[in-house]
Amino acid sequence: MAESPVTLETLRQLAALAGLPFGDAELAELVPQAAALLAELHRLEALDLAAVEPALRFACLPGEGDGG
Amino acid sequence: MAAEELTRFTIAELAPRLQRREVSPVEVTQAHLERIARENDRLRAYLTVLPERALAAARRAEAEIARGQYRGPLHGIPVAVKDLFAIRGVRMTCGSQILAQHVAQQQATVVQRLEDAGAVLLGTLNLHEFAWGATSINPHYGTPCNPWDPTRLPGGSSGGSAVATRAGLAMATLGTDTGGSVRIPAALCGVVGLKPTYGRVSRHGVFPLCWSLDHPGPLTRSVTDAALVLQAIAGHDPADPTTRRLPVPDYAGALRGEVRGLRLGVPRPFFFEQLDEQVARAVEAALAVLRELGVTCVDLDLPLMRDVPGASLAIMVTEAYAVHEAWLRTRPQDYGADVRLRLALGSTVLGAHYLKAQRFRALLCQEVGEALRRVDALATPTTLLPAPRLDEPVVRLGGSEVVVAANLARFTRPFNLTGLPALSLPCGFSNEGLPIGLQLAGRPFDEATILRLAYAYEQHTSWHRRWPATALGSRGGAA
């Protein structure tokens, strides 16, 4: 099994980039959760999503879409 | 009638008595306020109680009914809402320290609709901090107490809503459901919880957890009551552009329709794996009841369900991070540890990940939509297990260790991703006396069919009539 690219150092850099004042102890707790989420997202690559648009909608003007 | 008895009716039972003026809304409201005053320290269901406001509303309802201006089945009915629905001028904490002193300046559309229907607002209800968690363990306000067993979780995030409904502290409540937060506590506390279709009920004035997955919905003591509350809150709202301009059916009127001939899909892979044996037995028994009523049960496979947890989490953490980003930078110490960590996870998800999850979501909608062309609704357990112990974060199921908090929403969140209507109703009890939930999910905007199936089942069973001993003083049993 490939080693996860999520390490404490990765999360330190992400936290710094996001301006989050999180210490190493908390970031260390986050490492396995972030690694598990990334692994689950990688699994989605096995699906054929090429022709699938994201489930998002946009309307130019409020009330223009079928929801308005 | 004794005051205590007034807290044990369903809405459908009490409404005709209020209309005929056999009972006054003031008496009913007072009975509930007295019960809250007596029980809330123990049950921790309410965060804010509004006695003066409630009694004023009850007196108005009494006067209107006396003048013949009866508004309908919620007129004079005491209700309460999760403490993230804005009530103008009332504290709205979202179960957090961050908003501990926040007073709502607006009124949620659904709160206004309840008041327009004549309902009496008793107060706001405890929840998992910012609605992000399936347990309702709350480090700031205490954990709502499961009325069936105080050593067990009430489920969440709308834990206070389920506890208040089951323990006689409100006749109906509102919660929000982003991954199961109405249905999970409904199942664990033994009430009916309905998550309507995304776009059926307005989110305006509801503090968001995740814009694209949040669904407000009712928790009630019967299926009929769920239909009555949904009737009051459903429909297009110009203030929420995701609500749809579709007619709102007569939900209560649709309950008595025939269920014979309906086809119910049972997706056994995923939804019936790694399941507590007592839950499996109760759900199979419920399916047998539905078959006796003429419903055809069809086994299905929905292979994409296995990828739901990752996609769901990616969407939730990204959107929730966007909601909380500023506070997370400036007041991280004011969050509970579990919520702070979950929010921080949002900083690790890339935009491309989020969009991949949203593309998966579209694919999932196609798969489930195709299944719902072959069947009228789906049936699954609501949760893997009955209410877990507060001190047991990991349990053994099917020979594996299961982290409770991460898996309580396993069967509910697929219907947040698809936006389909889904409800949980009581379908049995464990040997330990804990309620078990059956989940029914339907086609988009077809709440009426799942309500009809649930009502037919409920008419042939009595699980929903059981009251916990804590709610009856020293004795439990049927009401």
Coordinates of C-alpha atoms in Angstrom, one line a residue:
Chain A
M1 CA 0.0 0.0 0.0
A2 CA 1.4 3.4 -1.0
E3 CA 2.4 5.7 1.8
S4 CA -0.1 8.6 2.4
P5 CA 1.1 12.0 1.2
V6 CA -0.5 13.5 4.3
T7 CA 2.0 14.1 7.0
L8 CA 2.3 16.4 10.0
E9 CA 4.5 18.7 7.9
T10 CA 1.9 18.8 5.1
L11 CA -0.8 19.9 7.6
R12 CA 1.5 22.4 9.2
Q13 CA 2.0 24.1 5.8
L14 CA -1.8 23.9 5.0
A15 CA -2.6 25.4 8.4
A16 CA -0.1 28.2 7.9
L17 CA -1.5 28.9 4.4
A18 CA -5.1 29.0 5.8
G19 CA -4.0 31.1 8.8
L20 CA -5.2 28.5 11.3
P21 CA -3.5 28.8 14.7
F22 CA -3.3 25.0 15.3
G23 CA -0.5 23.4 17.3
D24 CA 1.3 20.2 16.4
A25 CA -0.7 18.0 18.9
E26 CA -3.9 18.9 17.1
L27 CA -2.5 18.7 13.7
A28 CA -1.1 15.2 14.5
E29 CA -4.7 14.1 15.4
L30 CA -5.8 15.4 12.1
V31 CA -3.3 13.4 10.1
P32 CA -5.1 10.1 10.0
Q33 CA -8.5 11.8 9.3
A34 CA -7.1 13.8 6.4
A35 CA -5.3 10.7 5.0
A36 CA -8.5 8.6 5.2
L37 CA -10.5 11.3 3.5
L38 CA -7.9 11.6 0.7
A39 CA -7.9 7.9 0.2
E40 CA -11.7 7.8 -0.1
L41 CA -11.6 10.6 -2.6
H42 CA -8.9 8.8 -4.6
R43 CA -11.3 5.8 -4.8
L44 CA -13.7 8.0 -6.7
E45 CA -11.2 8.1 -9.5
A46 CA -12.1 4.5 -10.3
L47 CA -15.6 5.7 -11.4
D48 CA -16.3 7.1 -14.8
L49 CA -17.0 10.7 -14.0
A50 CA -15.8 12.0 -17.4
A51 CA -19.2 13.0 -18.7
V52 CA -20.7 13.9 -15.3
E53 CA -21.1 17.5 -14.4
P54 CA -21.0 18.4 -10.7
A55 CA -24.3 18.6 -8.9
L56 CA -24.2 22.4 -8.7
R57 CA -26.6 24.9 -10.3
F58 CA -26.1 28.5 -11.2
A59 CA -28.7 31.1 -12.1
C60 CA -27.7 34.5 -13.6
L61 CA -30.4 36.3 -11.7
P62 CA -32.1 35.5 -8.5
G63 CA -35.3 33.7 -9.3
E64 CA -34.2 32.8 -12.7
G65 CA -33.6 29.1 -12.1
D66 CA -36.3 26.5 -11.5
G67 CA -35.9 27.1 -7.8
G68 CA -36.8 30.7 -8.0
Chain B
M1 CA -57.9 16.2 32.6
A2 CA -54.6 16.1 34.6
A3 CA -52.0 18.5 33.4
E4 CA -49.5 15.7 32.9
E5 CA -51.9 13.9 30.5
L6 CA -51.9 16.9 28.3
T7 CA -48.3 16.4 27.4
R8 CA -48.8 12.8 26.1
F9 CA -51.2 13.3 23.2
T10 CA -50.2 13.4 19.5
I11 CA -51.2 16.5 17.6
A12 CA -53.8 14.5 15.7
E13 CA -55.4 13.4 19.0
L14 CA -55.3 16.8 20.7
A15 CA -56.2 19.2 17.8
P16 CA -59.9 18.2 17.6
R17 CA -60.2 18.7 21.4
L18 CA -58.7 22.2 21.0
Q19 CA -61.0 23.0 18.2
R20 CA -64.0 21.8 20.1
R21 CA -62.7 23.8 23.1
E22 CA -62.7 20.8 25.4
V23 CA -59.1 21.8 26.2
S24 CA -57.5 25.2 26.1
P25 CA -54.2 26.0 24.4
V26 CA -53.3 27.8 27.7
E27 CA -53.8 24.7 29.7
V28 CA -51.8 22.6 27.3
T29 CA -49.0 25.2 27.1
Q30 CA -48.9 25.5 30.9
A31 CA -48.7 21.7 31.3
H32 CA -45.7 21.6 28.9
L33 CA -44.0 24.6 30.6
E34 CA -44.4 22.9 34.0
R35 CA -43.0 19.6 32.7
I36 CA -40.1 21.5 31.2
A37 CA -39.4 23.2 34.5
R38 CA -39.5 19.9 36.3
E39 CA -37.5 17.7 33.8
N40 CA -35.2 19.9 31.8
D41 CA -32.3 20.0 34.2
R42 CA -32.2 16.2 33.9
L43 CA -33.0 15.8 30.2
R44 CA -31.1 18.9 28.9
A45 CA -33.4 19.2 25.9
Y46 CA -34.0 22.9 26.0
L47 CA -31.4 25.7 25.8
T48 CA -33.8 28.5 26.0
V49 CA -37.4 28.3 27.3
L50 CA -39.9 31.1 26.4
P51 CA -42.7 31.0 29.0
E52 CA -44.0 34.5 28.5
R53 CA -44.0 34.4 24.7
A54 CA -45.5 30.9 24.8
L55 CA -48.3 31.8 27.1
A56 CA -49.1 35.0 25.2
A57 CA -49.3 32.9 22.0
A58 CA -51.5 30.3 23.7
R59 CA -53.9 33.1 25.0
R60 CA -54.1 34.4 21.4
A61 CA -54.9 31.0 20.1
E62 CA -57.5 30.5 22.8
A63 CA -59.2 33.8 21.9
E64 CA -59.1 33.0 18.2
I65 CA -60.5 29.5 18.6
A66 CA -63.3 31.0 20.8
R67 CA -64.1 33.5 18.1
G68 CA -64.4 30.6 15.6
Q69 CA -61.1 31.5 13.9
Y70 CA -59.6 28.1 14.0
R71 CA -56.5 28.0 11.9
G72 CA -56.0 24.3 11.6
P73 CA -54.4 21.3 13.4
L74 CA -51.4 23.2 14.7
H75 CA -53.5 25.9 16.3
G76 CA -52.6 26.0 20.0
I77 CA -50.1 23.1 19.7
P78 CA -46.9 23.6 21.8
V79 CA -43.8 23.1 19.6
A80 CA -40.1 23.8 19.9
V81 CA -37.2 24.2 17.4
K82 CA -33.5 23.3 17.4
D83 CA -31.4 26.2 18.6
L84 CA -30.2 27.1 15.1
F85 CA -33.6 28.3 13.7
A86 CA -33.8 32.1 14.1
I87 CA -36.6 33.4 16.2
R88 CA -36.5 37.2 16.1
G89 CA -35.3 38.6 19.4
V90 CA -34.4 35.3 20.9
R91 CA -31.0 33.9 21.8
M92 CA -29.7 31.5 19.1
T93 CA -26.5 29.7 20.3
C94 CA -26.3 26.9 17.7
G95 CA -25.1 24.9 20.7
S96 CA -21.9 26.8 20.7
Q97 CA -19.8 29.0 22.9
I98 CA -19.1 31.2 19.9
L99 CA -22.7 32.3 19.6
A100 CA -23.6 32.0 23.3
Q101 CA -24.8 35.6 23.4
H102 CA -26.2 35.9 19.9
V103 CA -29.7 37.2 19.6
A104 CA -31.5 36.5 16.2
Q105 CA -32.4 39.6 14.3
Q106 CA -34.5 37.7 11.8
Q107 CA -37.1 35.0 11.8
A108 CA -36.6 31.7 10.0
T109 CA -39.3 31.1 7.4
V110 CA -40.3 27.8 9.0
V111 CA -40.6 29.4 12.4
Q112 CA -42.9 32.1 10.9
R113 CA -44.9 29.4 9.1
L114 CA -45.4 27.5 12.4
E115 CA -46.5 30.7 14.1
D116 CA -48.8 31.5 11.1
A117 CA -50.4 28.0 11.6
G118 CA -51.1 29.0 15.2
A119 CA -48.4 26.8 16.9
V120 CA -47.1 27.9 20.3
L121 CA -43.3 28.2 20.4
L122 CA -42.0 26.9 23.7
G123 CA -38.3 27.5 23.2
T124 CA -35.1 26.3 21.5
L125 CA -33.5 22.9 21.8
N126 CA -30.1 21.5 22.5
L127 CA -27.9 20.1 19.7
H128 CA -24.5 18.9 18.7
E129 CA -22.3 22.1 18.5
F130 CA -23.2 23.8 15.2
A131 CA -25.1 20.7 14.2
W132 CA -21.9 18.9 13.4
G133 CA -22.0 15.5 15.0
A134 CA -24.3 12.5 15.2
T135 CA -24.1 12.1 19.0
S136 CA -25.3 15.5 20.5
I137 CA -22.5 15.3 23.0
N138 CA -22.1 19.0 23.8
P139 CA -19.2 20.3 25.8
H140 CA -20.9 23.7 26.3
Y141 CA -24.4 22.9 27.4
G142 CA -24.3 19.2 28.3
T143 CA -25.6 16.2 26.4
P144 CA -29.4 15.7 26.0
C145 CA -30.5 12.7 27.9
N146 CA -31.9 9.7 26.0
P147 CA -35.2 9.2 27.8
W148 CA -35.1 5.4 27.4
D149 CA -31.7 5.1 29.1
P150 CA -29.6 8.0 30.4
T151 CA -26.4 6.0 29.8
R152 CA -27.1 6.0 26.1
L153 CA -26.6 8.5 23.4
P154 CA -29.7 10.4 22.2
G155 CA -28.3 10.7 18.6
G156 CA -27.7 13.9 16.8
S157 CA -27.3 16.5 15.8
S158 CA -31.0 17.3 16.7
G159 CA -30.7 15.4 20.0
G160 CA -32.7 17.9 22.0
S161 CA -35.5 17.9 19.5
A162 CA -35.9 14.1 19.7
V163 CA -35.6 14.0 23.5
A164 CA -38.2 16.8 23.9
T165 CA -40.6 15.1 21.5
R166 CA -40.3 11.7 23.2
A167 CA -40.3 12.9 26.8
G168 CA -43.4 15.0 26.6
L169 CA -41.6 18.4 26.6
A170 CA -43.1 19.5 23.2
M171 CA -45.7 17.9 21.0
A172 CA -43.5 18.3 17.9
T173 CA -40.1 19.8 17.2
L174 CA -38.0 20.9 14.2
G175 CA -34.5 19.7 13.5
T176 CA -32.1 19.9 10.7
D177 CA -30.6 17.0 8.8
T178 CA -27.3 17.3 6.9
G179 CA -26.2 13.7 7.1
G180 CA -29.0 12.2 9.2
S181 CA -29.4 14.7 12.1
V182 CA -33.2 14.4 12.2
R183 CA -33.5 10.7 11.4
I184 CA -30.7 9.4 13.7
P185 CA -32.0 11.0 17.0
A186 CA -35.5 10.0 15.9
A187 CA -34.4 6.4 15.6
L188 CA -32.4 6.4 18.8
C189 CA -35.2 8.1 20.9
G190 CA -38.2 6.3 19.3
V191 CA -40.0 9.1 17.4
V192 CA -40.8 9.8 13.8
G193 CA -38.2 12.0 12.0
L194 CA -38.8 13.3 8.5
K195 CA -36.2 14.8 6.1
P196 CA -38.1 16.3 3.3
T197 CA -36.8 16.6 -0.3
Y198 CA -34.0 19.2 -0.7
G199 CA -36.0 22.3 -1.9
R200 CA -39.3 21.3 -0.3
V201 CA -38.7 23.3 3.0
S202 CA -37.0 26.7 3.3
R203 CA -33.6 27.0 4.9
H204 CA -33.9 30.7 5.3
G205 CA -33.0 31.8 8.8
V206 CA -31.5 28.4 9.7
F207 CA -27.8 28.6 10.6
P208 CA -26.0 26.5 7.9
L209 CA -23.8 23.5 8.5
C210 CA -23.5 22.7 4.8
W211 CA -25.6 24.7 2.3
S212 CA -26.1 21.9 -0.3
L213 CA -26.9 19.1 2.2
D214 CA -29.0 20.9 5.0
H215 CA -32.6 19.9 5.2
P216 CA -35.0 21.2 7.9
G217 CA -37.6 18.7 9.0
P218 CA -40.0 17.7 11.8
L219 CA -39.7 15.2 14.7
T220 CA -43.0 13.9 16.0
R221 CA -44.8 11.2 17.9
S222 CA -46.6 9.8 14.9
V223 CA -46.6 9.7 11.2
T224 CA -49.8 11.8 11.0
D225 CA -48.1 14.5 13.1
A226 CA -45.1 14.5 10.7
A227 CA -47.5 15.1 7.8
L228 CA -49.3 17.9 9.7
V229 CA -46.1 19.7 10.5
L230 CA -44.7 19.2 7.0
Q231 CA -47.9 20.7 5.7
A232 CA -47.3 23.9 7.7
I233 CA -43.7 24.4 6.8
A234 CA -43.4 23.1 3.2
G235 CA -43.4 25.2 0.0
H236 CA -41.6 27.8 -2.0
D237 CA -39.9 30.6 -0.2
P238 CA -38.5 33.6 -2.1
A239 CA -35.9 34.0 0.6
D240 CA -34.4 30.6 -0.1
P241 CA -33.6 30.2 -3.9
T242 CA -33.2 26.5 -3.6
T243 CA -36.9 26.0 -2.7
R244 CA -39.0 24.8 -5.6
R245 CA -42.2 26.3 -7.0
L246 CA -44.2 23.0 -6.7
P247 CA -47.6 22.5 -5.3
V248 CA -47.7 21.2 -1.8
P249 CA -49.9 18.1 -1.6
D250 CA -52.4 17.4 1.2
Y251 CA -50.0 15.2 3.2
A252 CA -52.5 14.2 5.9
G253 CA -55.1 13.4 3.3
A254 CA -52.7 11.2 1.4
L255 CA -52.0 9.0 4.5
R256 CA -55.0 6.8 4.1
G257 CA -54.3 5.9 0.5
E258 CA -53.9 2.3 -0.5
V259 CA -50.4 0.8 -0.1
R260 CA -51.3 -2.6 -1.7
G261 CA -49.4 -2.9 -4.9
L262 CA -46.6 -0.5 -4.0
R263 CA -43.1 -1.7 -4.7
L264 CA -40.5 -1.2 -2.0
G265 CA -36.8 -1.6 -2.9
V266 CA -34.6 -3.2 -0.2
P267 CA -30.9 -2.4 -1.0
R268 CA -29.4 -5.3 1.0
P269 CA -25.7 -4.8 0.0
F270 CA -24.3 -1.9 2.1
F271 CA -27.5 -1.2 4.1
F272 CA -27.8 -4.6 5.6
E273 CA -24.1 -5.4 6.2
Q274 CA -22.3 -5.1 9.5
L275 CA -25.7 -4.6 11.2
D276 CA -26.6 -5.2 14.9
E277 CA -28.6 -8.4 14.9
Q278 CA -31.5 -6.9 16.8
V279 CA -31.8 -4.1 14.3
A280 CA -31.7 -6.6 11.4
R281 CA -34.5 -8.6 13.0
A282 CA -36.7 -5.6 13.7
V283 CA -36.3 -4.3 10.1
E284 CA -37.0 -7.7 8.6
A285 CA -40.1 -8.0 10.8
A286 CA -41.2 -4.5 9.6
L287 CA -40.8 -5.6 6.0
A288 CA -42.9 -8.6 6.8
V289 CA -45.7 -6.4 8.1
L290 CA -45.5 -4.3 4.9
R291 CA -45.7 -7.4 2.8
E292 CA -48.8 -8.5 4.7
L293 CA -50.3 -5.2 3.7
G294 CA -49.8 -6.0 0.1
V295 CA -46.5 -4.2 -0.5
T296 CA -44.0 -6.0 -2.8
C297 CA -40.4 -6.0 -1.5
V298 CA -37.7 -6.2 -4.1
D299 CA -34.0 -6.7 -3.3
L300 CA -31.8 -4.1 -5.0
D301 CA -28.1 -3.4 -5.2
L302 CA -26.9 0.3 -5.3
P303 CA -23.1 -0.2 -5.8
L304 CA -22.2 3.5 -5.5
M305 CA -23.4 3.6 -1.8
R306 CA -19.9 2.4 -0.8
D307 CA -18.4 5.7 -2.0
V308 CA -20.9 7.9 -0.2
P309 CA -19.0 8.4 3.1
G310 CA -15.9 9.9 1.4
A311 CA -17.9 12.1 -1.0
S312 CA -20.3 13.2 1.7
L313 CA -17.5 14.1 4.1
A314 CA -15.6 16.1 1.4
I315 CA -18.6 18.2 0.7
M316 CA -19.5 18.7 4.4
V317 CA -16.0 19.7 5.5
T318 CA -15.5 22.1 2.6
E319 CA -18.8 23.9 3.0
A320 CA -18.6 23.9 6.8
Y321 CA -15.1 25.3 6.7
A322 CA -16.3 28.1 4.5
V323 CA -19.0 28.9 7.1
H324 CA -16.6 28.9 10.0
E325 CA -13.3 30.0 8.5
A326 CA -13.1 33.4 10.2
W327 CA -13.9 32.0 13.7
L328 CA -11.6 29.1 13.2
R329 CA -8.8 31.6 12.7
T330 CA -9.7 33.9 15.5
R331 CA -11.5 31.8 18.1
P332 CA -10.4 28.2 17.7
Q333 CA -10.3 27.7 21.4
D334 CA -14.1 28.4 21.7
Y335 CA -15.0 25.3 19.7
G336 CA -15.4 21.9 21.3
A337 CA -12.4 19.6 20.4
D338 CA -14.4 17.3 18.0
V339 CA -16.0 20.1 16.0
R340 CA -12.8 22.1 15.8
L341 CA -10.9 19.1 14.4
R342 CA -13.7 18.3 11.9
L343 CA -13.7 21.9 10.7
A344 CA -10.0 22.0 10.4
L345 CA -10.2 19.0 8.1
G346 CA -11.9 21.4 5.6
S347 CA -8.6 23.2 5.1
T348 CA -7.1 20.0 3.6
V349 CA -9.7 19.5 0.9
L350 CA -8.8 21.0 -2.5
G351 CA -11.4 22.6 -4.8
A352 CA -10.9 19.8 -7.2
H353 CA -11.7 17.3 -4.5
Y354 CA -14.9 19.1 -3.7
L355 CA -16.0 19.1 -7.4
K356 CA -15.1 15.5 -7.7
A357 CA -17.4 14.8 -4.8
Q358 CA -20.1 16.9 -6.4
R359 CA -19.7 14.9 -9.7
F360 CA -20.0 11.7 -7.7
R361 CA -23.1 13.1 -6.2
A362 CA -24.7 13.6 -9.7
L363 CA -23.8 10.0 -10.6
L364 CA -25.3 8.7 -7.3
C365 CA -28.5 10.6 -8.1
Q366 CA -28.7 8.8 -11.5
E367 CA -28.2 5.4 -9.9
V368 CA -30.8 5.9 -7.2
G369 CA -33.1 7.6 -9.6
E370 CA -33.0 4.6 -11.9
A371 CA -33.8 2.3 -9.0
L372 CA -36.7 4.5 -8.1
R373 CA -38.2 4.0 -11.6
R374 CA -38.5 0.3 -10.7
V375 CA -39.8 0.8 -7.2
D376 CA -41.9 3.4 -5.3
A377 CA -39.6 3.8 -2.3
L378 CA -36.6 2.3 -0.5
A379 CA -36.5 0.6 2.9
T380 CA -33.4 0.4 5.1
P381 CA -32.5 0.4 8.8
T382 CA -32.0 4.0 10.0
T383 CA -28.9 3.2 12.0
L384 CA -26.5 0.3 12.4
L385 CA -27.4 -0.2 16.0
P386 CA -29.8 1.0 18.8
A387 CA -28.6 3.9 21.0
P388 CA -24.9 3.2 21.9
R389 CA -23.6 3.8 25.4
L390 CA -22.2 7.3 26.1
D391 CA -18.9 5.7 27.3
E392 CA -18.5 3.3 24.4
P393 CA -17.1 5.3 21.4
V394 CA -16.2 2.0 19.6
V395 CA -18.4 -1.1 19.4
R396 CA -18.0 -4.5 17.8
L397 CA -20.4 -5.3 15.0
G398 CA -20.2 -8.3 12.7
G399 CA -16.7 -9.1 14.0
S400 CA -15.3 -5.7 13.3
E401 CA -14.7 -2.6 15.5
V402 CA -16.9 0.3 14.5
V403 CA -16.4 3.9 15.5
V404 CA -19.8 5.0 16.7
A405 CA -19.6 8.7 15.9
A406 CA -18.3 8.1 12.4
N407 CA -20.9 5.4 11.5
L408 CA -24.2 6.5 13.0
A409 CA -24.9 8.3 9.7
R410 CA -23.9 5.5 7.4
F411 CA -27.4 4.7 6.2
T412 CA -28.8 8.2 6.4
R413 CA -26.3 10.4 4.5
P414 CA -26.9 8.9 1.1
F415 CA -30.3 10.6 1.1
N416 CA -28.7 14.0 1.9
L417 CA -26.4 13.5 -1.0
T418 CA -29.3 12.7 -3.3
G419 CA -31.7 15.1 -1.6
L420 CA -34.4 12.5 -1.6
P421 CA -37.1 12.5 1.0
A422 CA -36.5 10.1 3.9
L423 CA -38.1 9.4 7.2
S424 CA -37.4 7.2 10.2
L425 CA -40.1 5.6 12.3
P426 CA -40.0 3.3 15.3
C427 CA -40.1 -0.4 14.2
G428 CA -39.2 -2.3 17.4
F429 CA -37.2 -2.3 20.6
S430 CA -34.0 -4.1 21.5
N431 CA -33.7 -6.5 24.5
E432 CA -32.4 -3.6 26.5
G433 CA -35.6 -1.6 25.8
L434 CA -34.0 0.7 23.2
P435 CA -36.0 1.9 20.1
I436 CA -35.0 0.8 16.6
G437 CA -35.7 2.9 13.5
L438 CA -36.9 1.9 10.0
Q439 CA -35.9 4.3 7.2
L440 CA -38.1 4.8 4.2
A441 CA -36.8 7.0 1.3
G442 CA -38.8 8.1 -1.7
R443 CA -38.8 9.8 -5.1
P444 CA -38.0 13.6 -5.3
F445 CA -40.9 15.6 -3.8
D446 CA -42.9 12.5 -3.1
E447 CA -43.0 12.7 0.7
A448 CA -46.6 11.6 0.4
T449 CA -45.7 8.0 -0.6
I450 CA -43.2 7.4 2.2
L451 CA -45.7 9.0 4.7
R452 CA -48.4 6.7 3.4
L453 CA -46.2 3.6 3.7
A454 CA -45.1 4.7 7.2
Y455 CA -48.7 5.4 8.3
A456 CA -49.9 2.0 7.0
Y457 CA -47.1 0.3 9.0
E458 CA -47.8 2.4 12.1
Q459 CA -51.5 1.5 12.0
H460 CA -50.6 -2.2 12.3
T461 CA -48.0 -1.8 15.1
S462 CA -47.8 0.0 18.4
W463 CA -44.1 0.9 18.8
H464 CA -44.8 4.6 18.5
R465 CA -47.2 4.4 21.4
R466 CA -44.6 3.3 23.9
W467 CA -43.4 5.9 26.5
P468 CA -40.1 5.7 28.3
A469 CA -40.3 5.2 32.1
T470 CA -38.5 8.5 32.6
A471 CA -41.4 10.3 30.8
L472 CA -44.0 8.6 32.9
G473 CA -42.5 9.0 36.3
S474 CA -41.9 5.5 37.5
R475 CA -43.6 3.4 34.8
G476 CA -43.0 3.0 31.2
G477 CA -45.1 1.1 28.6
A478 CA -47.9 1.9 26.2
A479 CA -49.7 5.2 26.5

